[in-house]
Every structure is written in structure tokens, then in C-alpha cells.
Amino acid sequence: MDKTEKFWDKAAKNYGTTEERFAHIHSKARDKTTEHLKSTDVVLDYGCGTGTKSCELANFVGKILAIDISGEMIELAEAEGSANAIENVCFEQTTIFDKALERDSFDVVMAFNMLHTVPNLQSVVKRIHEILKPGGRFISNTLFGREEVFLS
Ligand SMILES: C[S@@+](CC[C@H](N)C(=O)[O-])C[C@H]1O[C@@H](n2cnc3c(N)ncnc32)[C@H](O)[C@@H]1O
């Protein structure tokens, strides 16, 4: 298990509390995101955490693959999906560099509150571009210095 996975596995247990504390940021991101989604979209939720956003946005799109490096986060996300009877979201413990994620395969890649945590941002952005279909959309909110920014 690598250091990042270990860190986020440990954070998973109390992540719900963090989500509650930053509920205003989460709801703003969710509401802005819906403006950019279509009912047929195939979506990747990168760094999905406990799956809250995937579950909240599931009704707005065709289907979502939600991935996270942390097995503990994915367990909680799967429980959230089952509790809400969400059928078009699939949760998987993996990274964006997984070869199973094919070139030109997603209409939308979302990355909420996580890009500031990746050490290799340039290669991550390159990879996001690679797996997006031509004309696909990348939606993210992340910390930028002391500011929170929303990109789409
Ligand atoms: C601050 S949480 C954000 C979770 C969720 N997107 C949200 O908005 O609530 C960051 C998440 O990114 C995941 N993560 C960090 N580095 C990752 C990587 N290299 N690949 C996949 N997931 C990663 C962590 O495990 C964690 O669940």
C-alpha cells in the first residue's frame, strides 16, 4: 500500500464530518456542475471519496464510473450507492492511470476537491485529456493558494 492510499484510508472514517463542515462548498460545486451535464453523459468521478457527489449527480447523467485510490473511501461510497439504490454509478478502487480507462471514452471527467493533493498534476491533466472524448468536458473545484476555484 502506498503512502497516499494509507493517508486517505485513515481519513475515510471521519470524512463525513469534513463534508458537513464544508457543505457550502460541496453544494455550490454540485449545483454549478449540473449546468454542464447531459442525461446521456458517460462520466468519470476522479477521487470520488465517499461517493456523495457521484450519488447526487447520478440522476443528471447516463452513467458514472467513480474511482478513488483509497479502498476505505470506496467501501463507504459503495454503501452510499446501495443505501440510495443508485444503479448507474460504479465505484472502483484505482487511479486515473489504470489502462482499463480507455482513450476518448468519457464525455465528462469531474475532479472535486482533489487536484491539489496529486503530486504529478501535469501528467494527471494530460491523462484526463487523453481519456476525454473530443469536445469532452473537465469539471473541477480545487484549492488554488488560499482560494477555492471552480473550472469547467
Ligand atoms: C478531499 S477528498 C475529495 C473527495 C470527493 N471528491 C469530494 O469532493 O468530497 C480527496 C479524494 O481524492 C482521493 N485521491 C487522492 N489522490 C488520488 C489519486 N492519485 N488517485 C485517485 N484518488 C485519489 C482521496 O483518496 C480522497 O478520497
mmCIF file with all atom_site columns, C-alpha atoms and ligand atoms in Angstrom:
data_model
loop_
_atom_site.group_PDB
_atom_site.id
_atom_site.type_symbol
_atom_site.label_atom_id
_atom_site.label_alt_id
_atom_site.label_comp_id
_atom_site.label_asym_id
_atom_site.label_entity_id
_atom_site.label_seq_id
_atom_site.pdbx_PDB_ins_code
_atom_site.Cartn_x
_atom_site.Cartn_y
_atom_site.Cartn_z
_atom_site.occupancy
_atom_site.B_iso_or_equiv
_atom_site.pdbx_formal_charge
_atom_site.auth_seq_id
_atom_site.auth_comp_id
_atom_site.auth_asym_id
_atom_site.auth_atom_id
_atom_site.pdbx_PDB_model_num
ATOM   1   C CA  . MET A 1 1   ? 0.000   0.000  0.000   1.00 0.00 ? 1   MET A CA  1
ATOM   2   C CA  . ASP A 1 2   ? 1.490   3.385  -0.952  1.00 0.00 ? 2   ASP A CA  1
ATOM   3   C CA  . LYS A 1 3   ? 1.639   6.463  1.295   1.00 0.00 ? 3   LYS A CA  1
ATOM   4   C CA  . THR A 1 4   ? -1.243  8.287  -0.431  1.00 0.00 ? 4   THR A CA  1
ATOM   5   C CA  . GLU A 1 5   ? -3.565  5.302  -0.155  1.00 0.00 ? 5   GLU A CA  1
ATOM   6   C CA  . LYS A 1 6   ? -2.673  4.881  3.526   1.00 0.00 ? 6   LYS A CA  1
ATOM   7   C CA  . PHE A 1 7   ? -3.297  8.584  4.223   1.00 0.00 ? 7   PHE A CA  1
ATOM   8   C CA  . TRP A 1 8   ? -6.750  8.610  2.593   1.00 0.00 ? 8   TRP A CA  1
ATOM   9   C CA  . ASP A 1 9   ? -7.737  5.259  4.102   1.00 0.00 ? 9   ASP A CA  1
ATOM   10  C CA  . LYS A 1 10  ? -7.088  6.814  7.504   1.00 0.00 ? 10  LYS A CA  1
ATOM   11  C CA  . ALA A 1 11  ? -9.028  9.972  6.591   1.00 0.00 ? 11  ALA A CA  1
ATOM   12  C CA  . ALA A 1 12  ? -12.040 7.990  5.326   1.00 0.00 ? 12  ALA A CA  1
ATOM   13  C CA  . LYS A 1 13  ? -13.558 7.248  8.738   1.00 0.00 ? 13  LYS A CA  1
ATOM   14  C CA  . ASN A 1 14  ? -14.085 10.926 9.553   1.00 0.00 ? 14  ASN A CA  1
ATOM   15  C CA  . TYR A 1 15  ? -14.535 12.265 6.021   1.00 0.00 ? 15  TYR A CA  1
ATOM   16  C CA  . GLY A 1 16  ? -18.296 12.658 6.562   1.00 0.00 ? 16  GLY A CA  1
ATOM   17  C CA  . THR A 1 17  ? -17.594 15.290 9.245   1.00 0.00 ? 17  THR A CA  1
ATOM   18  C CA  . THR A 1 18  ? -15.307 17.204 6.856   1.00 0.00 ? 18  THR A CA  1
ATOM   19  C CA  . GLU A 1 19  ? -18.023 17.098 4.193   1.00 0.00 ? 19  GLU A CA  1
ATOM   20  C CA  . GLU A 1 20  ? -20.531 18.550 6.663   1.00 0.00 ? 20  GLU A CA  1
ATOM   21  C CA  . ARG A 1 21  ? -18.095 21.324 7.653   1.00 0.00 ? 21  ARG A CA  1
ATOM   22  C CA  . PHE A 1 22  ? -17.605 22.328 4.010   1.00 0.00 ? 22  PHE A CA  1
ATOM   23  C CA  . ALA A 1 23  ? -21.201 21.677 2.933   1.00 0.00 ? 23  ALA A CA  1
ATOM   24  C CA  . HIS A 1 24  ? -21.468 25.154 1.346   1.00 0.00 ? 24  HIS A CA  1
ATOM   25  C CA  . ILE A 1 25  ? -18.515 24.417 -0.982  1.00 0.00 ? 25  ILE A CA  1
ATOM   26  C CA  . HIS A 1 26  ? -19.881 20.968 -1.862  1.00 0.00 ? 26  HIS A CA  1
ATOM   27  C CA  . SER A 1 27  ? -23.381 22.204 -2.672  1.00 0.00 ? 27  SER A CA  1
ATOM   28  C CA  . LYS A 1 28  ? -22.056 25.102 -4.773  1.00 0.00 ? 28  LYS A CA  1
ATOM   29  C CA  . ALA A 1 29  ? -19.864 22.712 -6.780  1.00 0.00 ? 29  ALA A CA  1
ATOM   30  C CA  . ARG A 1 30  ? -22.735 20.260 -7.221  1.00 0.00 ? 30  ARG A CA  1
ATOM   31  C CA  . ASP A 1 31  ? -25.177 22.955 -8.395  1.00 0.00 ? 31  ASP A CA  1
ATOM   32  C CA  . LYS A 1 32  ? -22.705 24.525 -10.844 1.00 0.00 ? 32  LYS A CA  1
ATOM   33  C CA  . THR A 1 33  ? -21.799 21.101 -12.191 1.00 0.00 ? 33  THR A CA  1
ATOM   34  C CA  . THR A 1 34  ? -25.385 20.205 -13.088 1.00 0.00 ? 34  THR A CA  1
ATOM   35  C CA  . GLU A 1 35  ? -25.361 23.135 -15.550 1.00 0.00 ? 35  GLU A CA  1
ATOM   36  C CA  . HIS A 1 36  ? -22.693 21.298 -17.563 1.00 0.00 ? 36  HIS A CA  1
ATOM   37  C CA  . LEU A 1 37  ? -24.152 17.771 -17.567 1.00 0.00 ? 37  LEU A CA  1
ATOM   38  C CA  . LYS A 1 38  ? -26.325 15.955 -20.115 1.00 0.00 ? 38  LYS A CA  1
ATOM   39  C CA  . SER A 1 39  ? -28.573 12.964 -19.496 1.00 0.00 ? 39  SER A CA  1
ATOM   40  C CA  . THR A 1 40  ? -26.547 10.784 -21.906 1.00 0.00 ? 40  THR A CA  1
ATOM   41  C CA  . ASP A 1 41  ? -23.110 11.636 -20.464 1.00 0.00 ? 41  ASP A CA  1
ATOM   42  C CA  . VAL A 1 42  ? -20.614 8.927  -19.555 1.00 0.00 ? 42  VAL A CA  1
ATOM   43  C CA  . VAL A 1 43  ? -18.764 10.431 -16.597 1.00 0.00 ? 43  VAL A CA  1
ATOM   44  C CA  . LEU A 1 44  ? -15.608 9.710  -14.599 1.00 0.00 ? 44  LEU A CA  1
ATOM   45  C CA  . ASP A 1 45  ? -15.616 10.986 -10.995 1.00 0.00 ? 45  ASP A CA  1
ATOM   46  C CA  . TYR A 1 46  ? -11.893 11.063 -10.211 1.00 0.00 ? 46  TYR A CA  1
ATOM   47  C CA  . GLY A 1 47  ? -11.065 10.904 -6.482  1.00 0.00 ? 47  GLY A CA  1
ATOM   48  C CA  . CYS A 1 48  ? -14.722 10.296 -5.609  1.00 0.00 ? 48  CYS A CA  1
ATOM   49  C CA  . GLY A 1 49  ? -14.094 9.929  -1.861  1.00 0.00 ? 49  GLY A CA  1
ATOM   50  C CA  . THR A 1 50  ? -17.193 8.621  -0.077  1.00 0.00 ? 50  THR A CA  1
ATOM   51  C CA  . GLY A 1 51  ? -19.221 8.951  -3.292  1.00 0.00 ? 51  GLY A CA  1
ATOM   52  C CA  . THR A 1 52  ? -21.535 11.755 -2.186  1.00 0.00 ? 52  THR A CA  1
ATOM   53  C CA  . LYS A 1 53  ? -21.207 13.803 -5.405  1.00 0.00 ? 53  LYS A CA  1
ATOM   54  C CA  . SER A 1 54  ? -21.496 10.769 -7.694  1.00 0.00 ? 54  SER A CA  1
ATOM   55  C CA  . CYS A 1 55  ? -24.706 9.750  -5.948  1.00 0.00 ? 55  CYS A CA  1
ATOM   56  C CA  . GLU A 1 56  ? -26.103 13.296 -6.006  1.00 0.00 ? 56  GLU A CA  1
ATOM   57  C CA  . LEU A 1 57  ? -25.312 13.739 -9.706  1.00 0.00 ? 57  LEU A CA  1
ATOM   58  C CA  . ALA A 1 58  ? -26.330 10.240 -10.869 1.00 0.00 ? 58  ALA A CA  1
ATOM   59  C CA  . ASN A 1 59  ? -29.798 11.403 -11.953 1.00 0.00 ? 59  ASN A CA  1
ATOM   60  C CA  . PHE A 1 60  ? -28.351 14.048 -14.255 1.00 0.00 ? 60  PHE A CA  1
ATOM   61  C CA  . VAL A 1 61  ? -26.225 11.729 -16.443 1.00 0.00 ? 61  VAL A CA  1
ATOM   62  C CA  . GLY A 1 62  ? -26.188 8.367  -18.222 1.00 0.00 ? 62  GLY A CA  1
ATOM   63  C CA  . LYS A 1 63  ? -23.632 6.635  -16.042 1.00 0.00 ? 63  LYS A CA  1
ATOM   64  C CA  . ILE A 1 64  ? -20.703 7.353  -13.743 1.00 0.00 ? 64  ILE A CA  1
ATOM   65  C CA  . LEU A 1 65  ? -17.510 5.450  -13.057 1.00 0.00 ? 65  LEU A CA  1
ATOM   66  C CA  . ALA A 1 66  ? -16.298 6.749  -9.691  1.00 0.00 ? 66  ALA A CA  1
ATOM   67  C CA  . ILE A 1 67  ? -12.696 5.957  -8.769  1.00 0.00 ? 67  ILE A CA  1
ATOM   68  C CA  . ASP A 1 68  ? -10.551 6.528  -5.732  1.00 0.00 ? 68  ASP A CA  1
ATOM   69  C CA  . ILE A 1 69  ? -7.105  5.412  -4.628  1.00 0.00 ? 69  ILE A CA  1
ATOM   70  C CA  . SER A 1 70  ? -8.447  4.571  -1.148  1.00 0.00 ? 70  SER A CA  1
ATOM   71  C CA  . GLY A 1 71  ? -10.165 1.221  -0.572  1.00 0.00 ? 71  GLY A CA  1
ATOM   72  C CA  . GLU A 1 72  ? -11.775 2.593  2.607   1.00 0.00 ? 72  GLU A CA  1
ATOM   73  C CA  . MET A 1 73  ? -13.310 5.526  0.706   1.00 0.00 ? 73  MET A CA  1
ATOM   74  C CA  . ILE A 1 74  ? -14.608 3.141  -1.960  1.00 0.00 ? 74  ILE A CA  1
ATOM   75  C CA  . GLU A 1 75  ? -16.221 0.900  0.684   1.00 0.00 ? 75  GLU A CA  1
ATOM   76  C CA  . LEU A 1 76  ? -18.088 3.901  2.106   1.00 0.00 ? 76  LEU A CA  1
ATOM   77  C CA  . ALA A 1 77  ? -19.009 5.062  -1.409  1.00 0.00 ? 77  ALA A CA  1
ATOM   78  C CA  . GLU A 1 78  ? -20.444 1.650  -2.283  1.00 0.00 ? 78  GLU A CA  1
ATOM   79  C CA  . ALA A 1 79  ? -22.520 1.717  0.905   1.00 0.00 ? 79  ALA A CA  1
ATOM   80  C CA  . GLU A 1 80  ? -23.797 5.207  -0.014  1.00 0.00 ? 80  GLU A CA  1
ATOM   81  C CA  . GLY A 1 81  ? -24.722 4.000  -3.521  1.00 0.00 ? 81  GLY A CA  1
ATOM   82  C CA  . SER A 1 82  ? -26.576 0.957  -2.148  1.00 0.00 ? 82  SER A CA  1
ATOM   83  C CA  . ALA A 1 83  ? -28.366 2.958  0.567   1.00 0.00 ? 83  ALA A CA  1
ATOM   84  C CA  . ASN A 1 84  ? -29.697 5.295  -2.125  1.00 0.00 ? 84  ASN A CA  1
ATOM   85  C CA  . ALA A 1 85  ? -30.462 2.499  -4.626  1.00 0.00 ? 85  ALA A CA  1
ATOM   86  C CA  . ILE A 1 86  ? -28.230 4.176  -7.233  1.00 0.00 ? 86  ILE A CA  1
ATOM   87  C CA  . GLU A 1 87  ? -27.862 1.883  -10.229 1.00 0.00 ? 87  GLU A CA  1
ATOM   88  C CA  . ASN A 1 88  ? -25.878 3.907  -12.757 1.00 0.00 ? 88  ASN A CA  1
ATOM   89  C CA  . VAL A 1 89  ? -22.779 4.546  -10.639 1.00 0.00 ? 89  VAL A CA  1
ATOM   90  C CA  . CYS A 1 90  ? -19.958 2.026  -10.408 1.00 0.00 ? 90  CYS A CA  1
ATOM   91  C CA  . PHE A 1 91  ? -17.264 2.515  -7.737  1.00 0.00 ? 91  PHE A CA  1
ATOM   92  C CA  . GLU A 1 92  ? -13.738 1.201  -8.184  1.00 0.00 ? 92  GLU A CA  1
ATOM   93  C CA  . GLN A 1 93  ? -10.501 1.453  -6.243  1.00 0.00 ? 93  GLN A CA  1
ATOM   94  C CA  . THR A 1 94  ? -7.964  2.553  -8.835  1.00 0.00 ? 94  THR A CA  1
ATOM   95  C CA  . THR A 1 95  ? -6.117  5.566  -10.256 1.00 0.00 ? 95  THR A CA  1
ATOM   96  C CA  . ILE A 1 96  ? -6.568  7.598  -13.399 1.00 0.00 ? 96  ILE A CA  1
ATOM   97  C CA  . PHE A 1 97  ? -3.554  5.837  -14.945 1.00 0.00 ? 97  PHE A CA  1
ATOM   98  C CA  . ASP A 1 98  ? -5.382  2.481  -14.954 1.00 0.00 ? 98  ASP A CA  1
ATOM   99  C CA  . LYS A 1 99  ? -5.063  1.149  -18.535 1.00 0.00 ? 99  LYS A CA  1
ATOM   100 C CA  . ALA A 1 100 ? -8.673  -0.049 -18.376 1.00 0.00 ? 100 ALA A CA  1
ATOM   101 C CA  . LEU A 1 101 ? -9.676  3.621  -18.732 1.00 0.00 ? 101 LEU A CA  1
ATOM   102 C CA  . GLU A 1 102 ? -9.594  3.909  -22.493 1.00 0.00 ? 102 GLU A CA  1
ATOM   103 C CA  . ARG A 1 103 ? -8.648  6.870  -24.641 1.00 0.00 ? 103 ARG A CA  1
ATOM   104 C CA  . ASP A 1 104 ? -11.632 9.015  -25.809 1.00 0.00 ? 104 ASP A CA  1
ATOM   105 C CA  . SER A 1 105 ? -14.091 7.203  -23.555 1.00 0.00 ? 105 SER A CA  1
ATOM   106 C CA  . PHE A 1 106 ? -15.650 9.855  -21.259 1.00 0.00 ? 106 PHE A CA  1
ATOM   107 C CA  . ASP A 1 107 ? -17.916 12.822 -22.044 1.00 0.00 ? 107 ASP A CA  1
ATOM   108 C CA  . VAL A 1 108 ? -17.060 14.359 -18.681 1.00 0.00 ? 108 VAL A CA  1
ATOM   109 C CA  . VAL A 1 109 ? -14.275 13.993 -16.131 1.00 0.00 ? 109 VAL A CA  1
ATOM   110 C CA  . MET A 1 110 ? -15.026 15.534 -12.722 1.00 0.00 ? 110 MET A CA  1
ATOM   111 C CA  . ALA A 1 111 ? -12.400 16.036 -10.014 1.00 0.00 ? 111 ALA A CA  1
ATOM   112 C CA  . PHE A 1 112 ? -13.746 17.644 -6.857  1.00 0.00 ? 112 PHE A CA  1
ATOM   113 C CA  . ASN A 1 113 ? -11.511 18.853 -4.051  1.00 0.00 ? 113 ASN A CA  1
ATOM   114 C CA  . MET A 1 114 ? -8.652  16.585 -5.022  1.00 0.00 ? 114 MET A CA  1
ATOM   115 C CA  . LEU A 1 115 ? -6.330  18.036 -7.693  1.00 0.00 ? 115 LEU A CA  1
ATOM   116 C CA  . HIS A 1 116 ? -4.390  19.980 -5.053  1.00 0.00 ? 116 HIS A CA  1
ATOM   117 C CA  . THR A 1 117 ? -3.492  16.632 -3.466  1.00 0.00 ? 117 THR A CA  1
ATOM   118 C CA  . VAL A 1 118 ? -1.865  14.997 -6.510  1.00 0.00 ? 118 VAL A CA  1
ATOM   119 C CA  . PRO A 1 119 ? 1.927   15.386 -6.802  1.00 0.00 ? 119 PRO A CA  1
ATOM   120 C CA  . ASN A 1 120 ? 2.068   14.880 -10.584 1.00 0.00 ? 120 ASN A CA  1
ATOM   121 C CA  . LEU A 1 121 ? -0.545  17.382 -11.728 1.00 0.00 ? 121 LEU A CA  1
ATOM   122 C CA  . GLN A 1 122 ? 0.829   17.832 -15.267 1.00 0.00 ? 122 GLN A CA  1
ATOM   123 C CA  . SER A 1 123 ? 0.662   14.140 -16.101 1.00 0.00 ? 123 SER A CA  1
ATOM   124 C CA  . VAL A 1 124 ? -2.766  13.895 -14.474 1.00 0.00 ? 124 VAL A CA  1
ATOM   125 C CA  . VAL A 1 125 ? -4.124  16.724 -16.648 1.00 0.00 ? 125 VAL A CA  1
ATOM   126 C CA  . LYS A 1 126 ? -2.553  15.115 -19.743 1.00 0.00 ? 126 LYS A CA  1
ATOM   127 C CA  . ARG A 1 127 ? -4.199  11.799 -18.843 1.00 0.00 ? 127 ARG A CA  1
ATOM   128 C CA  . ILE A 1 128 ? -7.589  13.483 -18.286 1.00 0.00 ? 128 ILE A CA  1
ATOM   129 C CA  . HIS A 1 129 ? -7.294  14.996 -21.757 1.00 0.00 ? 129 HIS A CA  1
ATOM   130 C CA  . GLU A 1 130 ? -6.438  11.570 -23.189 1.00 0.00 ? 130 GLU A CA  1
ATOM   131 C CA  . ILE A 1 131 ? -9.471  9.738  -21.755 1.00 0.00 ? 131 ILE A CA  1
ATOM   132 C CA  . LEU A 1 132 ? -11.941 12.534 -22.602 1.00 0.00 ? 132 LEU A CA  1
ATOM   133 C CA  . LYS A 1 133 ? -13.789 12.237 -25.911 1.00 0.00 ? 133 LYS A CA  1
ATOM   134 C CA  . PRO A 1 134 ? -13.056 15.058 -28.363 1.00 0.00 ? 134 PRO A CA  1
ATOM   135 C CA  . GLY A 1 135 ? -15.126 18.012 -27.126 1.00 0.00 ? 135 GLY A CA  1
ATOM   136 C CA  . GLY A 1 136 ? -15.468 16.373 -23.698 1.00 0.00 ? 136 GLY A CA  1
ATOM   137 C CA  . ARG A 1 137 ? -15.720 18.462 -20.522 1.00 0.00 ? 137 ARG A CA  1
ATOM   138 C CA  . PHE A 1 138 ? -13.449 18.629 -17.490 1.00 0.00 ? 138 PHE A CA  1
ATOM   139 C CA  . ILE A 1 139 ? -15.106 19.949 -14.337 1.00 0.00 ? 139 ILE A CA  1
ATOM   140 C CA  . SER A 1 140 ? -13.214 20.587 -11.143 1.00 0.00 ? 140 SER A CA  1
ATOM   141 C CA  . ASN A 1 141 ? -13.176 22.632 -7.996  1.00 0.00 ? 141 ASN A CA  1
ATOM   142 C CA  . THR A 1 142 ? -9.962  22.716 -6.092  1.00 0.00 ? 142 THR A CA  1
ATOM   143 C CA  . LEU A 1 143 ? -7.837  24.801 -3.771  1.00 0.00 ? 143 LEU A CA  1
ATOM   144 C CA  . PHE A 1 144 ? -5.624  27.341 -5.504  1.00 0.00 ? 144 PHE A CA  1
ATOM   145 C CA  . GLY A 1 145 ? -3.426  29.023 -2.915  1.00 0.00 ? 145 GLY A CA  1
ATOM   146 C CA  . ARG A 1 146 ? -5.960  30.120 -0.300  1.00 0.00 ? 146 ARG A CA  1
ATOM   147 C CA  . GLU A 1 147 ? -8.813  30.372 -2.804  1.00 0.00 ? 147 GLU A CA  1
ATOM   148 C CA  . GLU A 1 148 ? -11.271 27.726 -3.895  1.00 0.00 ? 148 GLU A CA  1
ATOM   149 C CA  . VAL A 1 149 ? -11.714 27.772 -7.694  1.00 0.00 ? 149 VAL A CA  1
ATOM   150 C CA  . PHE A 1 150 ? -14.256 26.131 -9.990  1.00 0.00 ? 150 PHE A CA  1
ATOM   151 C CA  . LEU A 1 151 ? -13.118 25.146 -13.510 1.00 0.00 ? 151 LEU A CA  1
ATOM   152 C CA  . SER A 1 152 ? -15.243 23.841 -16.344 1.00 0.00 ? 152 SER A CA  1
HETATM 153 C C1  . LIG B 2 .   ? -10.520 15.776 -0.273  1.00 0.00 ? 1   LIG B C1  1
HETATM 154 S S1  . LIG B 2 .   ? -11.087 14.211 -0.885  1.00 0.00 ? 1   LIG B S1  1
HETATM 155 C C2  . LIG B 2 .   ? -12.355 14.702 -2.025  1.00 0.00 ? 1   LIG B C2  1
HETATM 156 C C3  . LIG B 2 .   ? -13.402 13.626 -2.201  1.00 0.00 ? 1   LIG B C3  1
HETATM 157 C C4  . LIG B 2 .   ? -14.598 13.999 -3.088  1.00 0.00 ? 1   LIG B C4  1
HETATM 158 N N1  . LIG B 2 .   ? -14.186 14.231 -4.456  1.00 0.00 ? 1   LIG B N1  1
HETATM 159 C C5  . LIG B 2 .   ? -15.316 15.201 -2.540  1.00 0.00 ? 1   LIG B C5  1
HETATM 160 O O1  . LIG B 2 .   ? -15.412 16.231 -3.223  1.00 0.00 ? 1   LIG B O1  1
HETATM 161 O O2  . LIG B 2 .   ? -15.822 15.107 -1.419  1.00 0.00 ? 1   LIG B O2  1
HETATM 162 C C6  . LIG B 2 .   ? -9.785  13.724 -1.992  1.00 0.00 ? 1   LIG B C6  1
HETATM 163 C C7  . LIG B 2 .   ? -10.010 12.319 -2.528  1.00 0.00 ? 1   LIG B C7  1
HETATM 164 O O3  . LIG B 2 .   ? -9.090  12.079 -3.589  1.00 0.00 ? 1   LIG B O3  1
HETATM 165 C C8  . LIG B 2 .   ? -8.583  10.759 -3.463  1.00 0.00 ? 1   LIG B C8  1
HETATM 166 N N2  . LIG B 2 .   ? -7.266  10.700 -4.126  1.00 0.00 ? 1   LIG B N2  1
HETATM 167 C C9  . LIG B 2 .   ? -6.124  11.340 -3.756  1.00 0.00 ? 1   LIG B C9  1
HETATM 168 N N3  . LIG B 2 .   ? -5.132  11.064 -4.628  1.00 0.00 ? 1   LIG B N3  1
HETATM 169 C C10 . LIG B 2 .   ? -5.660  10.215 -5.554  1.00 0.00 ? 1   LIG B C10 1
HETATM 170 C C11 . LIG B 2 .   ? -5.141  9.569  -6.696  1.00 0.00 ? 1   LIG B C11 1
HETATM 171 N N4  . LIG B 2 .   ? -3.865  9.736  -7.059  1.00 0.00 ? 1   LIG B N4  1
HETATM 172 N N5  . LIG B 2 .   ? -5.965  8.772  -7.424  1.00 0.00 ? 1   LIG B N5  1
HETATM 173 C C12 . LIG B 2 .   ? -7.263  8.594  -7.054  1.00 0.00 ? 1   LIG B C12 1
HETATM 174 N N6  . LIG B 2 .   ? -7.817  9.181  -5.967  1.00 0.00 ? 1   LIG B N6  1
HETATM 175 C C13 . LIG B 2 .   ? -7.034  9.978  -5.229  1.00 0.00 ? 1   LIG B C13 1
HETATM 176 C C14 . LIG B 2 .   ? -8.519  10.526 -1.964  1.00 0.00 ? 1   LIG B C14 1
HETATM 177 O O4  . LIG B 2 .   ? -8.478  9.164  -1.624  1.00 0.00 ? 1   LIG B O4  1
HETATM 178 C C15 . LIG B 2 .   ? -9.774  11.235 -1.489  1.00 0.00 ? 1   LIG B C15 1
HETATM 179 O O5  . LIG B 2 .   ? -10.869 10.371 -1.427  1.00 0.00 ? 1   LIG B O5  1
#
